[in-house]
């Protein structure tokens, strides 16, 4: 019981530390937001959309934006640990390695959801599309969980390399394809108001991938961060 | 597994081998440290000092051999060892955008310490940074950051302190202040292993000097038995042998 409490307290301490660091520096959210807004502005001018095609491409544009902005955040989140040796500081502490992984993942998830919460209203205004749909919010939550679950693991691998900025997308995107594909299809379904029966297989796929990615990452994180 | 009974040796290393790919960094290394000793690990670059310290610190796994720290086997009992270790390296292991107080409070939570505020205040006073406790660490000088790094390392009152080139990048004054802080910290009976290139600093602080070369301890001498009292001469003789 006491070990369990310690696990969750350590995990929350790591998440809280990441949020406090971001509150002071505003490095991660600023980079993610600037990038995400630039992408949706560029798409807005590059694609001349009719009201009919708008709902078809919105899901793709949104998830491209989240995926690339998320990669920036994941890279920075682990670079902060590596630059001043803080990753060693975490690994030296008598806490379960999985608590470190979950603490970092939760912080990265919060950053990604904050970016989504800011991007969605701006996108709605620019593209004149209603994105305030509970179903879409659910897809964004599920997609973000899977993306940061595997992204946090891979960024902790990539951060050991000199070419970490390039390495993370190269490692992450092929593995995250099932998550991104399911998220785009489910988002598109909700935006086009398709019957729930047509959307639910994609939602199920998202849930399954979330469980798989979190479980595998939870188990292998210890071996990834140790020499 | 229970800790093995060995009353005096706090660190015991037998036939330790560490390979990185095809490169063998430690070769059948033998090393032991008794309770309360301050051992300086000396040797040229690439000799294996940092690798040995990282294995003792549970940050790296041995390829072969037996390693016991505070009676616990590594890597199997690493979680039990971590609570007993404090580590200072040339990097501060501190978050630049957090204040000194917030950094120590964060680590105190990870170590599950009771009375966190009191302990953080006591450590900040110990390392002479109580007046700058709320300043962001990135505004500190390199010397102040290293003192705070020592504070972080001793926050949980470890029985073993591992120091990896703690004087790197410090000027004379900052090095002296760091040494004073270290003396205060180890006066409580802590066992210390310090890797260093700086022989004069090592001579000031340590009471045993182990010289590492080609992945093995090639010489070991206590302060009272340094030939002619000349550590530099002894070091040159041993490393050029």
XYZ file of C-alpha atoms in Angstrom:
468
model
C 0.000 0.000 0.000
C 2.771 2.382 1.031
C 4.769 1.456 -2.111
C 1.717 2.242 -4.245
C 1.290 5.621 -2.590
C 4.981 6.353 -3.105
C 4.706 5.410 -6.779
C 1.840 7.822 -7.443
C 3.407 10.586 -5.345
C 6.684 10.296 -7.275
C 4.812 10.303 -10.564
C 2.842 13.412 -9.624
C 5.990 15.138 -8.324
C 7.587 14.653 -11.767
C 4.500 15.936 -13.582
C 4.265 18.897 -11.219
C 7.951 19.686 -11.748
C 7.477 19.675 -15.552
C 4.468 21.992 -15.267
C 6.358 24.326 -12.909
C 9.336 24.387 -15.305
C 7.017 25.217 -18.201
C 5.286 27.921 -16.169
C 8.696 29.577 -15.591
C 10.228 29.111 -19.046
C 7.195 28.804 -21.381
C 9.524 27.142 -23.883
C 7.555 24.043 -24.802
C 4.071 25.520 -25.153
C 5.324 28.584 -27.017
C 7.164 26.457 -29.581
C 4.248 24.053 -29.979
C 1.653 26.813 -30.294
C 3.592 28.961 -32.746
C 4.203 25.914 -34.908
C 0.599 24.699 -34.721
C -0.834 28.119 -35.577
C 1.575 28.546 -38.495
C 0.518 25.188 -39.897
C -3.194 25.966 -39.776
C -2.596 29.437 -41.271
C -0.583 27.923 -44.117
C -3.223 25.287 -44.791
C -5.903 27.978 -44.668
C -4.250 29.850 -47.527
C -2.942 26.828 -49.418
C -6.246 24.958 -49.567
C -9.139 26.764 -51.123
C -11.911 24.832 -49.471
C -15.564 24.749 -50.277
C -17.931 24.206 -47.319
C -18.396 20.625 -48.560
C -14.719 19.645 -48.700
C -13.936 21.491 -45.468
C -15.237 18.789 -43.140
C -13.350 16.151 -45.147
C -9.910 17.749 -44.808
C -10.301 19.250 -41.343
C -9.460 16.010 -39.545
C -6.287 15.545 -41.587
C -5.120 19.137 -41.107
C -5.796 18.963 -37.358
C -3.878 15.738 -36.810
C -0.923 16.807 -38.966
C -0.789 19.924 -36.811
C -1.026 18.011 -33.508
C 1.488 15.387 -34.591
C 4.209 17.833 -35.636
C 3.616 20.227 -32.741
C 3.590 17.238 -30.379
C 6.982 16.115 -31.673
C 8.441 19.536 -30.868
C 7.074 19.326 -27.323
C 8.290 15.761 -26.778
C 11.793 16.625 -27.943
C 12.030 19.646 -25.688
C 10.533 17.864 -22.695
C 13.344 15.280 -22.673
C 16.095 17.707 -23.747
C 15.465 19.642 -20.531
C 16.294 16.478 -18.598
C 19.412 15.683 -20.603
C 21.057 19.100 -20.914
C 22.010 19.576 -17.270
C 22.216 15.910 -16.340
C 18.782 15.961 -14.711
C 17.833 12.612 -16.260
C 20.617 11.087 -14.154
C 19.180 12.954 -11.162
C 15.825 11.269 -11.765
C 17.410 7.853 -12.315
C 19.443 8.175 -9.106
C 16.314 8.705 -7.032
C 14.825 5.623 -5.341
C 11.686 5.710 -7.440
C 10.298 3.162 -9.861
C 11.437 3.961 -13.412
C 7.831 3.519 -14.525
C 6.825 6.412 -12.253
C 9.324 8.604 -14.111
C 7.862 7.477 -17.448
C 4.252 8.051 -16.381
C 5.081 11.420 -14.794
C 6.724 12.658 -18.000
C 3.927 11.198 -20.152
C 1.227 12.923 -18.121
C 3.019 16.275 -18.402
C 3.433 15.825 -22.178
C -0.237 14.913 -22.482
C -1.233 18.093 -20.639
C 0.939 20.190 -22.993
C -0.623 18.550 -26.049
C -4.166 19.041 -24.761
C -3.460 22.711 -23.945
C -2.264 23.218 -27.524
C -5.399 21.472 -28.831
C -7.610 23.656 -26.608
C -6.071 26.795 -28.139
C -5.839 25.570 -31.737
C -9.441 24.322 -32.018
C -11.231 27.684 -31.533
C -8.779 29.452 -33.843
C -9.253 26.756 -36.460
C -13.042 27.062 -36.067
C -12.836 30.782 -36.749
C -10.448 30.529 -39.689
C -12.222 27.674 -41.450
C -15.733 28.574 -40.319
C -16.238 25.020 -39.026
C -17.813 23.935 -35.760
C -15.227 21.873 -33.872
C -16.959 22.010 -30.487
C -18.140 18.417 -30.610
C -17.897 16.093 -27.601
C -17.017 13.183 -29.929
C -14.094 15.109 -31.432
C -12.864 16.028 -27.942
C -12.886 12.311 -27.047
C -10.900 11.427 -30.185
C -8.334 14.139 -29.445
C -7.939 12.832 -25.882
C -7.524 9.199 -27.003
C -5.228 10.091 -29.897
C -3.081 12.348 -27.711
C -2.739 9.627 -25.040
C -1.427 7.096 -27.559
C 0.823 9.614 -29.281
C 2.519 10.881 -26.111
C 2.703 7.353 -24.620
C 4.906 6.097 -27.420
C 6.443 9.539 -28.041
C 7.738 9.883 -24.478
C 9.389 6.462 -24.685
C 10.994 7.177 -28.053
C 12.118 10.667 -27.086
C 13.884 9.216 -24.050
C 15.755 6.989 -26.521
C 16.400 9.751 -29.039
C 17.637 12.186 -26.398
C 20.763 10.048 -25.915
C 21.789 10.696 -29.541
C 23.513 13.763 -30.966
C 20.944 13.914 -33.774
C 18.000 13.750 -31.377
C 15.969 16.494 -33.103
C 15.964 14.528 -36.354
C 15.820 11.100 -34.789
C 12.537 11.455 -32.894
C 10.242 12.059 -35.900
C 12.010 9.311 -37.844
C 11.359 6.845 -35.021
C 7.973 8.139 -33.927
C 5.938 8.656 -37.088
C 6.116 5.083 -38.450
C 5.099 3.659 -35.064
C 2.390 6.264 -34.498
C 0.760 5.703 -37.916
C -2.024 3.421 -36.556
C -2.886 6.014 -33.887
C -2.875 8.909 -36.359
C -4.870 6.962 -38.949
C -7.531 5.920 -36.424
C -7.664 9.448 -34.999
C -8.106 11.039 -38.450
C -10.847 8.563 -39.420
C -12.719 8.939 -36.109
C -12.410 12.750 -36.155
C -13.607 12.852 -39.739
C -16.573 10.664 -38.811
C -17.666 13.020 -36.046
C -17.157 16.109 -38.256
C -19.271 14.599 -41.032
C -21.891 13.465 -38.490
C -21.633 9.817 -39.526
C -23.596 7.240 -37.502
C -21.763 6.127 -34.349
C -21.590 2.522 -35.627
C -19.297 3.692 -38.423
C -17.047 5.606 -36.049
C -16.859 3.119 -33.185
C -14.358 0.697 -34.851
C -11.851 3.566 -35.096
C -12.503 4.544 -31.476
C -11.977 0.926 -30.411
C -8.730 0.849 -32.371
C -7.586 4.004 -30.591
C -8.359 2.511 -27.179
C -6.549 -0.730 -28.039
C -3.472 1.114 -29.302
C -3.464 3.345 -26.218
C -3.479 0.304 -23.943
C -0.763 -1.447 -25.970
C 1.505 1.603 -26.229
C 1.174 2.510 -22.553
C 1.742 -1.086 -21.393
C 4.778 -1.712 -23.608
C 6.343 1.664 -22.837
C 5.686 1.179 -19.111
C 7.554 -2.149 -19.227
C 10.533 -1.198 -21.402
C 11.247 2.347 -20.192
C 13.690 1.078 -17.546
C 15.846 -0.618 -20.196
C 15.686 2.344 -22.549
C 17.040 4.876 -20.053
C 19.779 2.684 -18.577
C 23.147 2.194 -20.226
C 17.686 -10.853 -1.325
C 19.073 -9.631 1.975
C 22.186 -7.520 2.322
C 25.343 -9.574 2.710
C 27.046 -9.292 6.065
C 30.355 -7.494 5.693
C 30.955 -5.132 8.548
C 33.682 -2.890 7.170
C 33.597 -2.687 3.370
C 30.927 -0.333 2.096
C 31.879 -0.828 -1.548
C 33.204 -4.134 -2.885
C 33.981 -4.759 -6.539
C 35.378 -8.062 -7.817
C 36.481 -8.891 -11.357
C 34.359 -6.103 -12.797
C 34.156 -5.951 -16.571
C 32.357 -3.265 -18.551
C 32.139 -3.320 -22.318
C 30.600 -0.751 -24.628
C 30.126 -2.709 -27.845
C 33.544 -4.162 -28.627
C 35.401 -1.664 -26.433
C 36.356 -2.999 -23.015
C 36.497 -0.096 -20.549
C 36.922 -1.982 -17.259
C 38.978 -5.210 -17.190
C 38.604 -7.500 -14.191
C 38.746 -4.479 -11.881
C 39.149 -5.049 -8.122
C 38.173 -2.226 -5.756
C 36.935 -1.855 -2.211
C 36.251 1.029 0.132
C 35.859 0.850 3.899
C 33.328 2.800 5.906
C 34.339 6.443 6.419
C 37.169 6.428 3.855
C 37.605 9.277 1.366
C 39.069 7.676 -1.758
C 40.339 9.699 -4.701
C 40.204 7.854 -8.024
C 42.960 9.246 -10.191
C 43.871 8.441 -13.759
C 44.133 9.768 -17.301
C 41.135 10.449 -19.540
C 39.448 7.263 -20.701
C 40.920 5.181 -17.883
C 37.459 4.150 -16.662
C 36.910 6.413 -13.622
C 33.509 7.716 -14.700
C 32.396 4.270 -15.881
C 33.238 2.789 -12.471
C 31.381 5.593 -10.679
C 28.332 5.206 -12.945
C 28.188 1.496 -12.185
C 28.446 2.174 -8.437
C 25.736 4.844 -8.835
C 23.395 2.271 -10.488
C 23.330 4.341 -13.695
C 25.111 1.683 -15.712
C 25.029 -2.118 -15.553
C 28.191 -4.183 -15.199
C 28.890 -6.546 -18.082
C 30.487 -9.121 -15.784
C 31.708 -9.300 -12.197
C 30.406 -8.705 -8.738
C 29.521 -5.295 -7.327
C 28.228 -4.745 -3.788
C 27.358 -1.348 -2.388
C 26.372 -1.084 1.278
C 26.010 -4.866 1.209
C 23.528 -4.875 -1.662
C 24.283 -6.554 -4.981
C 24.205 -4.539 -8.189
C 22.328 -4.391 -10.433
C 19.786 -6.730 -8.768
C 19.292 -4.600 -5.635
C 19.793 -1.196 -7.246
C 16.636 0.386 -5.735
C 17.909 -0.318 -2.188
C 21.309 1.165 -3.057
C 19.906 4.389 -4.520
C 18.536 5.523 -1.176
C 22.041 5.304 0.324
C 23.885 7.178 -2.426
C 24.533 10.808 -3.126
C 26.086 11.686 -6.490
C 27.775 14.880 -7.656
C 29.100 15.129 -11.205
C 30.486 17.964 -13.321
C 26.878 18.566 -14.425
C 24.690 20.028 -11.667
C 21.683 17.679 -12.116
C 19.510 20.705 -11.317
C 16.756 22.470 -13.257
C 17.949 25.924 -14.297
C 14.482 27.453 -14.470
C 13.512 26.350 -10.963
C 14.736 28.040 -7.809
C 17.210 26.321 -5.472
C 14.381 25.737 -3.025
C 12.084 24.222 -5.662
C 14.852 21.950 -6.960
C 15.590 20.602 -3.480
C 11.906 20.274 -2.658
C 11.359 18.254 -5.837
C 14.195 15.851 -5.016
C 13.008 15.622 -1.403
C 9.626 14.426 -2.695
C 11.308 11.804 -4.869
C 13.244 10.568 -1.821
C 10.015 10.639 0.199
C 11.633 12.666 2.985
C 9.648 13.716 6.040
C 9.609 17.417 7.096
C 10.644 18.603 3.640
C 10.689 22.331 4.412
C 12.947 21.937 7.443
C 15.347 19.646 5.592
C 15.544 21.947 2.546
C 16.274 24.944 4.783
C 18.971 23.021 6.681
C 20.684 21.926 3.450
C 20.566 25.423 1.932
C 22.230 26.750 5.079
C 24.815 23.963 4.959
C 25.872 24.925 1.415
C 25.631 28.662 2.102
C 22.805 29.445 -0.298
C 19.946 30.228 2.079
C 19.907 33.896 1.068
C 19.480 32.976 -2.642
C 16.971 30.187 -2.079
C 14.267 31.728 -4.273
C 16.521 32.656 -7.212
C 16.455 30.575 -10.367
C 19.431 28.225 -10.507
C 20.457 29.447 -13.975
C 21.255 32.848 -12.405
C 23.827 31.185 -10.103
C 27.557 31.130 -10.791
C 29.096 27.769 -11.656
C 30.538 27.518 -8.131
C 27.158 28.178 -6.514
C 25.545 25.579 -8.768
C 28.116 22.989 -7.688
C 27.504 23.814 -4.022
C 23.796 23.390 -4.584
C 24.544 20.120 -6.407
C 26.270 18.923 -3.223
C 23.211 20.025 -1.267
C 21.021 17.958 -3.599
C 23.323 14.971 -3.186
C 23.256 15.054 0.634
C 19.597 16.019 0.982
C 18.596 12.491 2.005
C 21.637 12.011 4.266
C 23.390 9.338 2.169
C 26.004 7.001 3.631
C 28.065 7.051 0.418
C 28.947 10.058 -1.698
C 30.202 9.590 -5.275
C 31.878 12.623 -6.822
C 32.772 12.694 -10.506
C 35.135 15.570 -11.298
C 33.232 18.000 -9.062
C 35.822 20.772 -9.584
C 35.508 20.859 -13.397
C 35.025 24.404 -14.651
C 35.512 26.050 -11.242
C 38.022 28.813 -10.575
C 40.351 28.724 -7.552
C 37.994 30.550 -5.182
C 34.985 28.505 -6.188
C 37.012 25.287 -5.840
C 38.063 26.281 -2.339
C 34.487 27.050 -1.338
C 33.407 23.712 -2.802
C 36.122 21.943 -0.795
C 34.974 23.646 2.409
C 31.402 22.560 1.713
C 32.595 19.018 0.998
C 34.614 18.877 4.242
C 31.554 19.960 6.225
C 29.424 17.363 4.482
C 31.838 14.451 4.979
C 32.681 15.354 8.581
C 29.567 13.383 9.520
C 31.296 10.105 8.599
C 30.128 9.722 5.009
C 32.152 7.368 2.769
C 33.355 9.201 -0.333
C 34.741 8.141 -3.718
C 35.877 11.060 -5.869
C 37.143 10.825 -9.448
C 39.479 13.698 -10.166
C 42.208 14.990 -12.440
C 43.206 17.584 -9.895
C 45.881 15.948 -7.737
C 46.297 18.885 -5.368
C 42.556 18.982 -4.634
C 42.537 15.227 -4.171
C 45.479 15.504 -1.765
C 43.617 18.160 0.241
C 40.499 16.060 0.646
C 41.148 12.321 0.374
C 42.880 9.852 2.667
C 43.426 7.147 0.035
C 44.458 7.442 -3.602
C 43.672 4.771 -6.175
C 45.135 5.131 -9.634
C 43.167 3.630 -12.477
C 44.674 2.843 -15.860
C 43.670 0.619 -18.763
C 40.495 -0.346 -16.922
C 42.160 -1.606 -13.736
C 43.319 -0.205 -10.404
C 47.071 -0.130 -10.981
C 48.087 1.416 -7.655
C 46.576 2.285 -4.303
C 48.201 4.264 -1.530
C 47.025 5.883 1.694
C 47.939 9.445 2.590
C 50.552 8.295 5.125
C 52.272 5.992 2.661
C 52.764 8.237 -0.372
C 56.448 7.810 -1.294
C 58.311 10.976 -0.173
C 54.898 12.596 0.329
C 54.940 13.431 -3.398
C 51.609 12.357 -4.900
C 52.353 13.902 -8.304
C 55.686 12.080 -8.562
C 54.058 8.824 -7.504
C 51.229 9.305 -10.008
C 53.677 9.971 -12.858
C 55.773 6.977 -11.925
C 52.764 4.658 -11.815
C 50.989 5.897 -14.932
C 54.137 5.870 -17.061
C 55.141 2.423 -15.865
